[in-house]
Amino acid sequence: MLQPHHDGSALYVPAGTPRLGDIVPVRLRVPGHAPESVWLRVVEDGEPRVYPARHDGQTHGEHWFTADLPMTNPVTQYRFLLVGPQYDGGQAWLNGEGLIARDVTDAADFRLSTTEPGPQWARDAVVYQVFPDRFARSAGADHRPTPDWALPAAWGDEPIGGGPGTGTQFYGGDLTGIEEHLDHLERLGVTTLYLTPSFPGRSNHRYDASTFDMIDPLLGGDEALVSLSAAVHRRGMRIVGDLTTNHTGAAHDWFLRAQAHPDAPERSFYYWTDTAPGYVGWLGHASLPKLNHNAPALTTRMAEVVTRYLADPMGLDGWRIDVANMTGRQGADDLTHQVSRELRATIEATRPDGVLIAEHFHDAGADLVAGGWHGTMNYSGFTRPIWSWLAGEAPGVRYVELPTPIPHRRGPEVVAAMRAFGAAVPWSVTTRQWNLLGSHDTARIRTILGGRAKVEVAAGLLFTYPGTPVVFAGDEGGAVGTNGEHARVTMPWEQIAAGDGPDWDGDTFALYQRLIALRAGHRALREGGLRWVLVEDDALGYLRETAEERLLILATRGPWSGRVLPQSMGQPTNVYGNAVLGADLTVTTPGPSVQVWRLG
């Protein structure tokens, strides 16, 4: 609470997107003793410039300073220099990683961008990820022939987690089945349905598309998507699709034409080699030929695909791009930023409020300031830190994409990682990052953490941290799985209807409902700033603040001796967790817990 603070929320930076040439007043909060002087360091056209900040008054023991930031470049980087005897050596820098009493690089500078952020609905959304083969099977699926590549499985069978059959085990879920269970999504409180690929392929995951010209008949075809999209929108929800711009399947009609006809325009869509198999496969997989974005004709063709499914009657509200970090990158080619900007322009021309999300498993900072992706699946800045703080003993579970066990880290290391990855992007991106506890590519959070108590802590962080929370279908009922493939379990609809069962934890569903409702009911949780106020080995606390509301979130991973809340916080009102404060505002927890207070 005594640390100086700045972030990109409206308390510190005026709302709206600045233009080149604008002068933007940026504010700094300094609790306690005021520094002798405050300076704003800005990088303009590659050269650092320093401007004085003015003291703008004091409220509740906190000093406010304002400096004028010139928007010289499309992404303008800045940080504050505080001077005074209270700082080690007489001065300290404040950047996205906190207060640092040494010289620092520009890597963690605050960033302000002239690029419009993603749509407001995407910032406010709660996203629900569905793997179509495993969510629900309509009666119509019984009348469709099983494809020749498929290994049929009965609904409820345990998914194969590795080896033969992993990609071909087939349950027959379809889009009509999803539509028939939209009540479940609405009851949970989610607002956006995200579908993994729906194009035909020769696998259960469909990331090996054989065409982009139609929806897989095994899922019900184009008519099923039209009907599902309309049903989603009637409920006031959104729907997002999944597209591979990095590769196609080897059975894709583009690739077959390219192989059969050397003069075909599709020939330029791929990378060709003189060694077997004669072309570049993604990560060496011959079944997934790599797309070559040097080809102008590919840009045109991909734009047609993007547009067709955004336009009515399909009516998707945006795309999640598979392997976005590798799209356009091959050897000396590095076209990722160009491709992302082209995709965004295409989406905005068709659906101005459409969203564009990138799959990215590591540091996406450079890609997220290029004016393309609105955000990423935030594995590095959220998933991995939360796993490493809360994980129990989870034999055989990998640390997301790494071939190592999940490390067990203390609170300071966890928060340092979250701050470092957050500092690499503008606040307008932070609020639209897809934060997740797991996906179709990871182990299930219930398997990683064990019991319900720690799952509640993880979910509490998910729904109160800046960004867009994403729930992989089944997590809300305690689904288990040791890796991405093993975690793609079917939904146990009979148990869900009954409210509980061996494969469905009704109490976990209820806590997800409460947390989603909490987020919906508090503007500060959707657009407020982020101020860390407690970082200990076993306890983390932060404030989410707007001009109208302050919420304190406290998460503990085990028994915690507690702290006395500062009197400056006013009289707290508990809005989640039911913790009872002592007469002196002392809070303790007997075990894993997440608490939320509204501060007076």
PDB file of C-alpha atoms in Angstrom, residues 196-431:
ATOM      1  CA  THR A 196     -12.232 -24.983 -31.583  1.00  0.00           C
ATOM      2  CA  PRO A 197     -12.123 -25.727 -35.349  1.00  0.00           C
ATOM      3  CA  SER A 198     -15.304 -26.711 -37.136  1.00  0.00           C
ATOM      4  CA  PHE A 199     -13.885 -27.326 -40.620  1.00  0.00           C
ATOM      5  CA  PRO A 200     -13.579 -30.874 -41.991  1.00  0.00           C
ATOM      6  CA  GLY A 201     -10.365 -32.729 -41.208  1.00  0.00           C
ATOM      7  CA  ARG A 202      -9.028 -36.190 -40.571  1.00  0.00           C
ATOM      8  CA  SER A 203      -8.780 -35.898 -36.799  1.00  0.00           C
ATOM      9  CA  ASN A 204     -10.991 -35.248 -33.799  1.00  0.00           C
ATOM     10  CA  HIS A 205      -9.387 -31.828 -33.235  1.00  0.00           C
ATOM     11  CA  ARG A 206      -9.825 -30.618 -36.856  1.00  0.00           C
ATOM     12  CA  TYR A 207      -6.680 -28.489 -36.854  1.00  0.00           C
ATOM     13  CA  ASP A 208      -5.769 -30.387 -40.046  1.00  0.00           C
ATOM     14  CA  ALA A 209      -8.492 -28.792 -42.183  1.00  0.00           C
ATOM     15  CA  SER A 210      -9.248 -30.371 -45.564  1.00  0.00           C
ATOM     16  CA  THR A 211     -11.187 -27.304 -46.704  1.00  0.00           C
ATOM     17  CA  PHE A 212     -12.256 -23.887 -45.441  1.00  0.00           C
ATOM     18  CA  ASP A 213     -15.226 -23.837 -47.803  1.00  0.00           C
ATOM     19  CA  MET A 214     -17.685 -25.514 -45.461  1.00  0.00           C
ATOM     20  CA  ILE A 215     -18.365 -26.631 -41.913  1.00  0.00           C
ATOM     21  CA  ASP A 216     -17.692 -30.309 -41.274  1.00  0.00           C
ATOM     22  CA  PRO A 217     -20.780 -32.397 -42.156  1.00  0.00           C
ATOM     23  CA  LEU A 218     -19.944 -34.532 -39.100  1.00  0.00           C
ATOM     24  CA  LEU A 219     -20.792 -31.440 -37.037  1.00  0.00           C
ATOM     25  CA  GLY A 220     -23.973 -30.784 -39.006  1.00  0.00           C
ATOM     26  CA  GLY A 221     -22.532 -28.666 -41.823  1.00  0.00           C
ATOM     27  CA  ASP A 222     -23.119 -25.009 -42.601  1.00  0.00           C
ATOM     28  CA  GLU A 223     -26.762 -25.139 -41.545  1.00  0.00           C
ATOM     29  CA  ALA A 224     -25.797 -26.238 -38.048  1.00  0.00           C
ATOM     30  CA  LEU A 225     -23.407 -23.304 -37.600  1.00  0.00           C
ATOM     31  CA  VAL A 226     -25.998 -20.854 -38.926  1.00  0.00           C
ATOM     32  CA  SER A 227     -28.538 -22.211 -36.449  1.00  0.00           C
ATOM     33  CA  LEU A 228     -26.076 -22.247 -33.520  1.00  0.00           C
ATOM     34  CA  SER A 229     -24.897 -18.716 -34.236  1.00  0.00           C
ATOM     35  CA  ALA A 230     -28.462 -17.414 -34.382  1.00  0.00           C
ATOM     36  CA  ALA A 231     -29.345 -19.187 -31.127  1.00  0.00           C
ATOM     37  CA  VAL A 232     -26.268 -17.760 -29.387  1.00  0.00           C
ATOM     38  CA  HIS A 233     -27.094 -14.233 -30.528  1.00  0.00           C
ATOM     39  CA  ARG A 234     -30.741 -14.530 -29.492  1.00  0.00           C
ATOM     40  CA  ARG A 235     -29.475 -15.045 -25.951  1.00  0.00           C
ATOM     41  CA  GLY A 236     -27.347 -11.889 -26.122  1.00  0.00           C
ATOM     42  CA  MET A 237     -24.134 -13.904 -26.320  1.00  0.00           C
ATOM     43  CA  ARG A 238     -21.237 -13.931 -28.798  1.00  0.00           C
ATOM     44  CA  ILE A 239     -19.582 -16.731 -30.764  1.00  0.00           C
ATOM     45  CA  VAL A 240     -15.917 -16.959 -31.836  1.00  0.00           C
ATOM     46  CA  GLY A 241     -14.400 -19.439 -34.301  1.00  0.00           C
ATOM     47  CA  ASP A 242     -10.954 -21.012 -34.617  1.00  0.00           C
ATOM     48  CA  LEU A 243      -8.814 -20.711 -37.768  1.00  0.00           C
ATOM     49  CA  THR A 244      -5.410 -22.093 -38.731  1.00  0.00           C
ATOM     50  CA  THR A 245      -3.479 -19.472 -40.692  1.00  0.00           C
ATOM     51  CA  ASN A 246      -0.146 -21.231 -40.107  1.00  0.00           C
ATOM     52  CA  HIS A 247      -0.915 -24.471 -41.943  1.00  0.00           C
ATOM     53  CA  THR A 248      -3.584 -26.622 -43.515  1.00  0.00           C
ATOM     54  CA  GLY A 249      -4.078 -30.350 -43.519  1.00  0.00           C
ATOM     55  CA  ALA A 250      -2.316 -32.417 -46.201  1.00  0.00           C
ATOM     56  CA  ALA A 251      -5.781 -33.311 -47.532  1.00  0.00           C
ATOM     57  CA  HIS A 252      -6.774 -29.642 -47.924  1.00  0.00           C
ATOM     58  CA  ASP A 253      -8.153 -28.765 -51.335  1.00  0.00           C
ATOM     59  CA  TRP A 254      -5.604 -25.949 -51.705  1.00  0.00           C
ATOM     60  CA  PHE A 255      -2.725 -28.329 -51.050  1.00  0.00           C
ATOM     61  CA  LEU A 256      -4.072 -31.073 -53.318  1.00  0.00           C
ATOM     62  CA  ARG A 257      -4.381 -28.582 -56.186  1.00  0.00           C
ATOM     63  CA  ALA A 258      -0.880 -27.281 -55.464  1.00  0.00           C
ATOM     64  CA  GLN A 259       0.547 -30.802 -55.659  1.00  0.00           C
ATOM     65  CA  ALA A 260      -1.381 -31.806 -58.762  1.00  0.00           C
ATOM     66  CA  HIS A 261      -0.855 -28.628 -60.793  1.00  0.00           C
ATOM     67  CA  PRO A 262       2.524 -26.854 -60.651  1.00  0.00           C
ATOM     68  CA  ASP A 263       0.963 -23.820 -62.345  1.00  0.00           C
ATOM     69  CA  ALA A 264      -1.969 -23.577 -59.923  1.00  0.00           C
ATOM     70  CA  PRO A 265      -2.129 -20.359 -57.889  1.00  0.00           C
ATOM     71  CA  GLU A 266      -2.274 -22.504 -54.742  1.00  0.00           C
ATOM     72  CA  ARG A 267       1.289 -23.633 -55.458  1.00  0.00           C
ATOM     73  CA  SER A 268       2.510 -20.324 -54.034  1.00  0.00           C
ATOM     74  CA  PHE A 269       0.580 -20.927 -50.794  1.00  0.00           C
ATOM     75  CA  TYR A 270       3.143 -23.434 -49.456  1.00  0.00           C
ATOM     76  CA  TYR A 271       6.870 -23.915 -48.897  1.00  0.00           C
ATOM     77  CA  TRP A 272       8.434 -26.546 -51.145  1.00  0.00           C
ATOM     78  CA  THR A 273      11.692 -28.466 -50.657  1.00  0.00           C
ATOM     79  CA  ASP A 274      13.912 -30.873 -52.568  1.00  0.00           C
ATOM     80  CA  THR A 275      13.855 -33.394 -49.748  1.00  0.00           C
ATOM     81  CA  ALA A 276      11.067 -35.718 -48.638  1.00  0.00           C
ATOM     82  CA  PRO A 277       8.190 -35.148 -48.326  1.00  0.00           C
ATOM     83  CA  GLY A 278       8.830 -32.287 -50.771  1.00  0.00           C
ATOM     84  CA  TYR A 279       7.356 -29.504 -48.641  1.00  0.00           C
ATOM     85  CA  VAL A 280       7.677 -27.934 -45.211  1.00  0.00           C
ATOM     86  CA  GLY A 281       5.392 -29.368 -42.545  1.00  0.00           C
ATOM     87  CA  TRP A 282       4.609 -27.478 -39.369  1.00  0.00           C
ATOM     88  CA  LEU A 283       7.196 -28.631 -36.793  1.00  0.00           C
ATOM     89  CA  GLY A 284       8.088 -31.418 -39.234  1.00  0.00           C
ATOM     90  CA  HIS A 285       4.567 -32.890 -39.386  1.00  0.00           C
ATOM     91  CA  ALA A 286       3.964 -33.971 -42.987  1.00  0.00           C
ATOM     92  CA  SER A 287       0.223 -33.974 -42.286  1.00  0.00           C
ATOM     93  CA  LEU A 288       0.282 -30.189 -41.721  1.00  0.00           C
ATOM     94  CA  PRO A 289       1.900 -28.347 -44.660  1.00  0.00           C
ATOM     95  CA  LYS A 290       3.073 -24.852 -43.738  1.00  0.00           C
ATOM     96  CA  LEU A 291       1.451 -21.831 -45.388  1.00  0.00           C
ATOM     97  CA  ASN A 292       3.682 -19.271 -47.145  1.00  0.00           C
ATOM     98  CA  HIS A 293       2.357 -15.773 -46.497  1.00  0.00           C
ATOM     99  CA  ASN A 294       4.673 -14.234 -49.083  1.00  0.00           C
ATOM    100  CA  ALA A 295       1.950 -15.157 -51.606  1.00  0.00           C
ATOM    101  CA  PRO A 296      -0.456 -12.245 -52.299  1.00  0.00           C
ATOM    102  CA  ALA A 297      -3.024 -14.747 -53.537  1.00  0.00           C
ATOM    103  CA  LEU A 298      -2.976 -16.453 -50.126  1.00  0.00           C
ATOM    104  CA  THR A 299      -3.715 -13.131 -48.427  1.00  0.00           C
ATOM    105  CA  THR A 300      -6.742 -12.694 -50.676  1.00  0.00           C
ATOM    106  CA  ARG A 301      -7.950 -16.259 -50.187  1.00  0.00           C
ATOM    107  CA  MET A 302      -7.550 -16.133 -46.406  1.00  0.00           C
ATOM    108  CA  ALA A 303      -9.452 -12.849 -46.285  1.00  0.00           C
ATOM    109  CA  GLU A 304     -12.315 -14.527 -48.140  1.00  0.00           C
ATOM    110  CA  VAL A 305     -12.399 -17.292 -45.531  1.00  0.00           C
ATOM    111  CA  VAL A 306     -12.333 -14.843 -42.627  1.00  0.00           C
ATOM    112  CA  THR A 307     -15.074 -12.722 -44.168  1.00  0.00           C
ATOM    113  CA  ARG A 308     -17.398 -15.551 -45.160  1.00  0.00           C
ATOM    114  CA  TYR A 309     -17.857 -16.831 -41.617  1.00  0.00           C
ATOM    115  CA  LEU A 310     -18.100 -13.389 -40.021  1.00  0.00           C
ATOM    116  CA  ALA A 311     -20.801 -12.273 -42.441  1.00  0.00           C
ATOM    117  CA  ASP A 312     -24.406 -13.329 -42.071  1.00  0.00           C
ATOM    118  CA  PRO A 313     -25.823 -15.918 -41.932  1.00  0.00           C
ATOM    119  CA  MET A 314     -22.799 -17.549 -40.209  1.00  0.00           C
ATOM    120  CA  GLY A 315     -22.320 -14.445 -38.096  1.00  0.00           C
ATOM    121  CA  LEU A 316     -19.203 -15.260 -36.080  1.00  0.00           C
ATOM    122  CA  ASP A 317     -18.069 -12.420 -33.808  1.00  0.00           C
ATOM    123  CA  GLY A 318     -14.368 -13.011 -34.329  1.00  0.00           C
ATOM    124  CA  TRP A 319     -11.557 -15.516 -34.639  1.00  0.00           C
ATOM    125  CA  ARG A 320      -9.016 -17.181 -32.433  1.00  0.00           C
ATOM    126  CA  ILE A 321      -5.938 -17.907 -34.575  1.00  0.00           C
ATOM    127  CA  ASP A 322      -4.158 -21.212 -34.019  1.00  0.00           C
ATOM    128  CA  VAL A 323      -0.333 -21.157 -33.824  1.00  0.00           C
ATOM    129  CA  ALA A 324      -0.434 -17.389 -34.279  1.00  0.00           C
ATOM    130  CA  ASN A 325       3.125 -17.055 -32.983  1.00  0.00           C
ATOM    131  CA  MET A 326       4.428 -19.079 -35.987  1.00  0.00           C
ATOM    132  CA  THR A 327       2.070 -17.733 -38.635  1.00  0.00           C
ATOM    133  CA  GLY A 328       4.203 -16.013 -41.272  1.00  0.00           C
ATOM    134  CA  ARG A 329       7.469 -17.116 -39.668  1.00  0.00           C
ATOM    135  CA  GLN A 330       9.679 -19.573 -41.508  1.00  0.00           C
ATOM    136  CA  GLY A 331      13.459 -19.288 -41.692  1.00  0.00           C
ATOM    137  CA  ALA A 332      14.300 -15.776 -42.914  1.00  0.00           C
ATOM    138  CA  ASP A 333      10.620 -14.899 -43.365  1.00  0.00           C
ATOM    139  CA  ASP A 334       9.030 -12.938 -40.526  1.00  0.00           C
ATOM    140  CA  LEU A 335       5.623 -11.756 -41.682  1.00  0.00           C
ATOM    141  CA  THR A 336       3.652 -12.315 -38.491  1.00  0.00           C
ATOM    142  CA  HIS A 337       2.954  -8.657 -37.779  1.00  0.00           C
ATOM    143  CA  GLN A 338       1.915  -8.053 -41.372  1.00  0.00           C
ATOM    144  CA  VAL A 339      -0.426 -11.054 -41.336  1.00  0.00           C
ATOM    145  CA  SER A 340      -1.973 -10.042 -38.010  1.00  0.00           C
ATOM    146  CA  ARG A 341      -2.664  -6.517 -39.277  1.00  0.00           C
ATOM    147  CA  GLU A 342      -4.196  -7.864 -42.490  1.00  0.00           C
ATOM    148  CA  LEU A 343      -6.440 -10.220 -40.535  1.00  0.00           C
ATOM    149  CA  ARG A 344      -7.527  -7.425 -38.221  1.00  0.00           C
ATOM    150  CA  ALA A 345      -8.292  -5.084 -41.128  1.00  0.00           C
ATOM    151  CA  THR A 346     -10.362  -7.814 -42.786  1.00  0.00           C
ATOM    152  CA  ILE A 347     -12.317  -8.475 -39.602  1.00  0.00           C
ATOM    153  CA  GLU A 348     -12.971  -4.790 -38.955  1.00  0.00           C
ATOM    154  CA  ALA A 349     -14.123  -4.232 -42.542  1.00  0.00           C
ATOM    155  CA  THR A 350     -16.706  -7.008 -42.162  1.00  0.00           C
ATOM    156  CA  ARG A 351     -17.602  -6.800 -38.481  1.00  0.00           C
ATOM    157  CA  PRO A 352     -16.244  -3.608 -36.874  1.00  0.00           C
ATOM    158  CA  ASP A 353     -16.703  -5.006 -33.376  1.00  0.00           C
ATOM    159  CA  GLY A 354     -15.095  -8.352 -34.204  1.00  0.00           C
ATOM    160  CA  VAL A 355     -12.334  -9.774 -32.035  1.00  0.00           C
ATOM    161  CA  LEU A 356      -8.970 -11.297 -33.040  1.00  0.00           C
ATOM    162  CA  ILE A 357      -7.159 -13.470 -30.475  1.00  0.00           C
ATOM    163  CA  ALA A 358      -3.806 -15.194 -30.965  1.00  0.00           C
ATOM    164  CA  GLU A 359      -2.647 -18.519 -29.611  1.00  0.00           C
ATOM    165  CA  HIS A 360       0.739 -17.859 -28.023  1.00  0.00           C
ATOM    166  CA  PHE A 361       2.435 -19.967 -25.355  1.00  0.00           C
ATOM    167  CA  HIS A 362       5.381 -17.717 -24.483  1.00  0.00           C
ATOM    168  CA  ASP A 363       6.425 -14.039 -24.563  1.00  0.00           C
ATOM    169  CA  ALA A 364       4.001 -12.317 -26.944  1.00  0.00           C
ATOM    170  CA  GLY A 365       5.010  -8.757 -26.057  1.00  0.00           C
ATOM    171  CA  ALA A 366       6.534  -7.808 -29.419  1.00  0.00           C
ATOM    172  CA  ASP A 367       3.601  -9.311 -31.334  1.00  0.00           C
ATOM    173  CA  LEU A 368       1.015  -7.492 -29.211  1.00  0.00           C
ATOM    174  CA  VAL A 369       2.282  -3.979 -29.964  1.00  0.00           C
ATOM    175  CA  ALA A 370       2.176  -4.468 -33.736  1.00  0.00           C
ATOM    176  CA  GLY A 371      -1.431  -3.358 -34.224  1.00  0.00           C
ATOM    177  CA  GLY A 372      -2.801  -6.800 -35.117  1.00  0.00           C
ATOM    178  CA  TRP A 373      -3.922  -9.200 -32.402  1.00  0.00           C
ATOM    179  CA  HIS A 374      -6.278  -7.774 -29.778  1.00  0.00           C
ATOM    180  CA  GLY A 375      -4.842 -10.215 -27.238  1.00  0.00           C
ATOM    181  CA  THR A 376      -3.480 -13.712 -26.752  1.00  0.00           C
ATOM    182  CA  MET A 377      -4.299 -16.828 -24.780  1.00  0.00           C
ATOM    183  CA  ASN A 378      -2.311 -15.643 -21.773  1.00  0.00           C
ATOM    184  CA  TYR A 379      -0.467 -18.800 -20.740  1.00  0.00           C
ATOM    185  CA  SER A 380       2.759 -16.986 -19.773  1.00  0.00           C
ATOM    186  CA  GLY A 381       1.292 -14.018 -17.938  1.00  0.00           C
ATOM    187  CA  PHE A 382      -1.449 -15.894 -16.063  1.00  0.00           C
ATOM    188  CA  THR A 383      -1.746 -19.688 -16.461  1.00  0.00           C
ATOM    189  CA  ARG A 384       1.809 -20.686 -15.656  1.00  0.00           C
ATOM    190  CA  PRO A 385       2.249 -18.344 -12.660  1.00  0.00           C
ATOM    191  CA  ILE A 386      -1.036 -19.500 -11.105  1.00  0.00           C
ATOM    192  CA  TRP A 387      -0.177 -23.157 -11.661  1.00  0.00           C
ATOM    193  CA  SER A 388       3.259 -22.715 -10.098  1.00  0.00           C
ATOM    194  CA  TRP A 389       1.812 -21.024  -6.988  1.00  0.00           C
ATOM    195  CA  LEU A 390      -1.076 -23.406  -6.341  1.00  0.00           C
ATOM    196  CA  ALA A 391      -0.072 -26.785  -7.830  1.00  0.00           C
ATOM    197  CA  GLY A 392      -0.149 -29.844  -5.626  1.00  0.00           C
ATOM    198  CA  GLU A 393       1.472 -33.148  -6.421  1.00  0.00           C
ATOM    199  CA  ALA A 394       0.470 -33.884 -10.015  1.00  0.00           C
ATOM    200  CA  PRO A 395       2.581 -36.805 -11.287  1.00  0.00           C
ATOM    201  CA  GLY A 396       2.977 -36.902 -15.051  1.00  0.00           C
ATOM    202  CA  VAL A 397       1.592 -33.394 -15.615  1.00  0.00           C
ATOM    203  CA  ARG A 398       3.800 -31.150 -17.730  1.00  0.00           C
ATOM    204  CA  TYR A 399       4.367 -27.456 -17.052  1.00  0.00           C
ATOM    205  CA  VAL A 400       2.088 -26.284 -19.909  1.00  0.00           C
ATOM    206  CA  GLU A 401       4.218 -26.846 -23.037  1.00  0.00           C
ATOM    207  CA  LEU A 402       7.480 -27.666 -21.224  1.00  0.00           C
ATOM    208  CA  PRO A 403       8.628 -31.289 -20.766  1.00  0.00           C
ATOM    209  CA  THR A 404       9.136 -30.711 -17.034  1.00  0.00           C
ATOM    210  CA  PRO A 405       7.016 -31.043 -13.903  1.00  0.00           C
ATOM    211  CA  ILE A 406       5.192 -27.978 -12.593  1.00  0.00           C
ATOM    212  CA  PRO A 407       7.534 -25.977 -10.348  1.00  0.00           C
ATOM    213  CA  HIS A 408       6.382 -24.857  -6.896  1.00  0.00           C
ATOM    214  CA  ARG A 409       7.023 -21.152  -6.473  1.00  0.00           C
ATOM    215  CA  ARG A 410       6.541 -18.560  -3.761  1.00  0.00           C
ATOM    216  CA  GLY A 411       4.257 -15.562  -4.067  1.00  0.00           C
ATOM    217  CA  PRO A 412       7.009 -13.003  -4.853  1.00  0.00           C
ATOM    218  CA  GLU A 413       8.293 -15.021  -7.816  1.00  0.00           C
ATOM    219  CA  VAL A 414       4.743 -15.569  -9.095  1.00  0.00           C
ATOM    220  CA  VAL A 415       3.851 -11.881  -8.964  1.00  0.00           C
ATOM    221  CA  ALA A 416       7.196 -10.907 -10.516  1.00  0.00           C
ATOM    222  CA  ALA A 417       6.401 -13.124 -13.504  1.00  0.00           C
ATOM    223  CA  MET A 418       2.869 -11.751 -13.856  1.00  0.00           C
ATOM    224  CA  ARG A 419       4.143  -8.179 -13.687  1.00  0.00           C
ATOM    225  CA  ALA A 420       6.955  -8.809 -16.164  1.00  0.00           C
ATOM    226  CA  PHE A 421       4.668 -10.269 -18.828  1.00  0.00           C
ATOM    227  CA  GLY A 422       2.010  -7.627 -18.155  1.00  0.00           C
ATOM    228  CA  ALA A 423       4.560  -4.832 -18.473  1.00  0.00           C
ATOM    229  CA  ALA A 424       5.422  -5.910 -22.010  1.00  0.00           C
ATOM    230  CA  VAL A 425       2.061  -4.818 -23.435  1.00  0.00           C
ATOM    231  CA  PRO A 426      -0.153  -1.719 -23.290  1.00  0.00           C
ATOM    232  CA  TRP A 427      -2.937  -1.699 -20.698  1.00  0.00           C
ATOM    233  CA  SER A 428      -5.460  -1.736 -23.568  1.00  0.00           C
ATOM    234  CA  VAL A 429      -4.120  -5.198 -24.420  1.00  0.00           C
ATOM    235  CA  THR A 430      -3.906  -6.368 -20.790  1.00  0.00           C
ATOM    236  CA  THR A 431      -7.650  -5.872 -20.347  1.00  0.00           C
TER     237      THR A 431
END
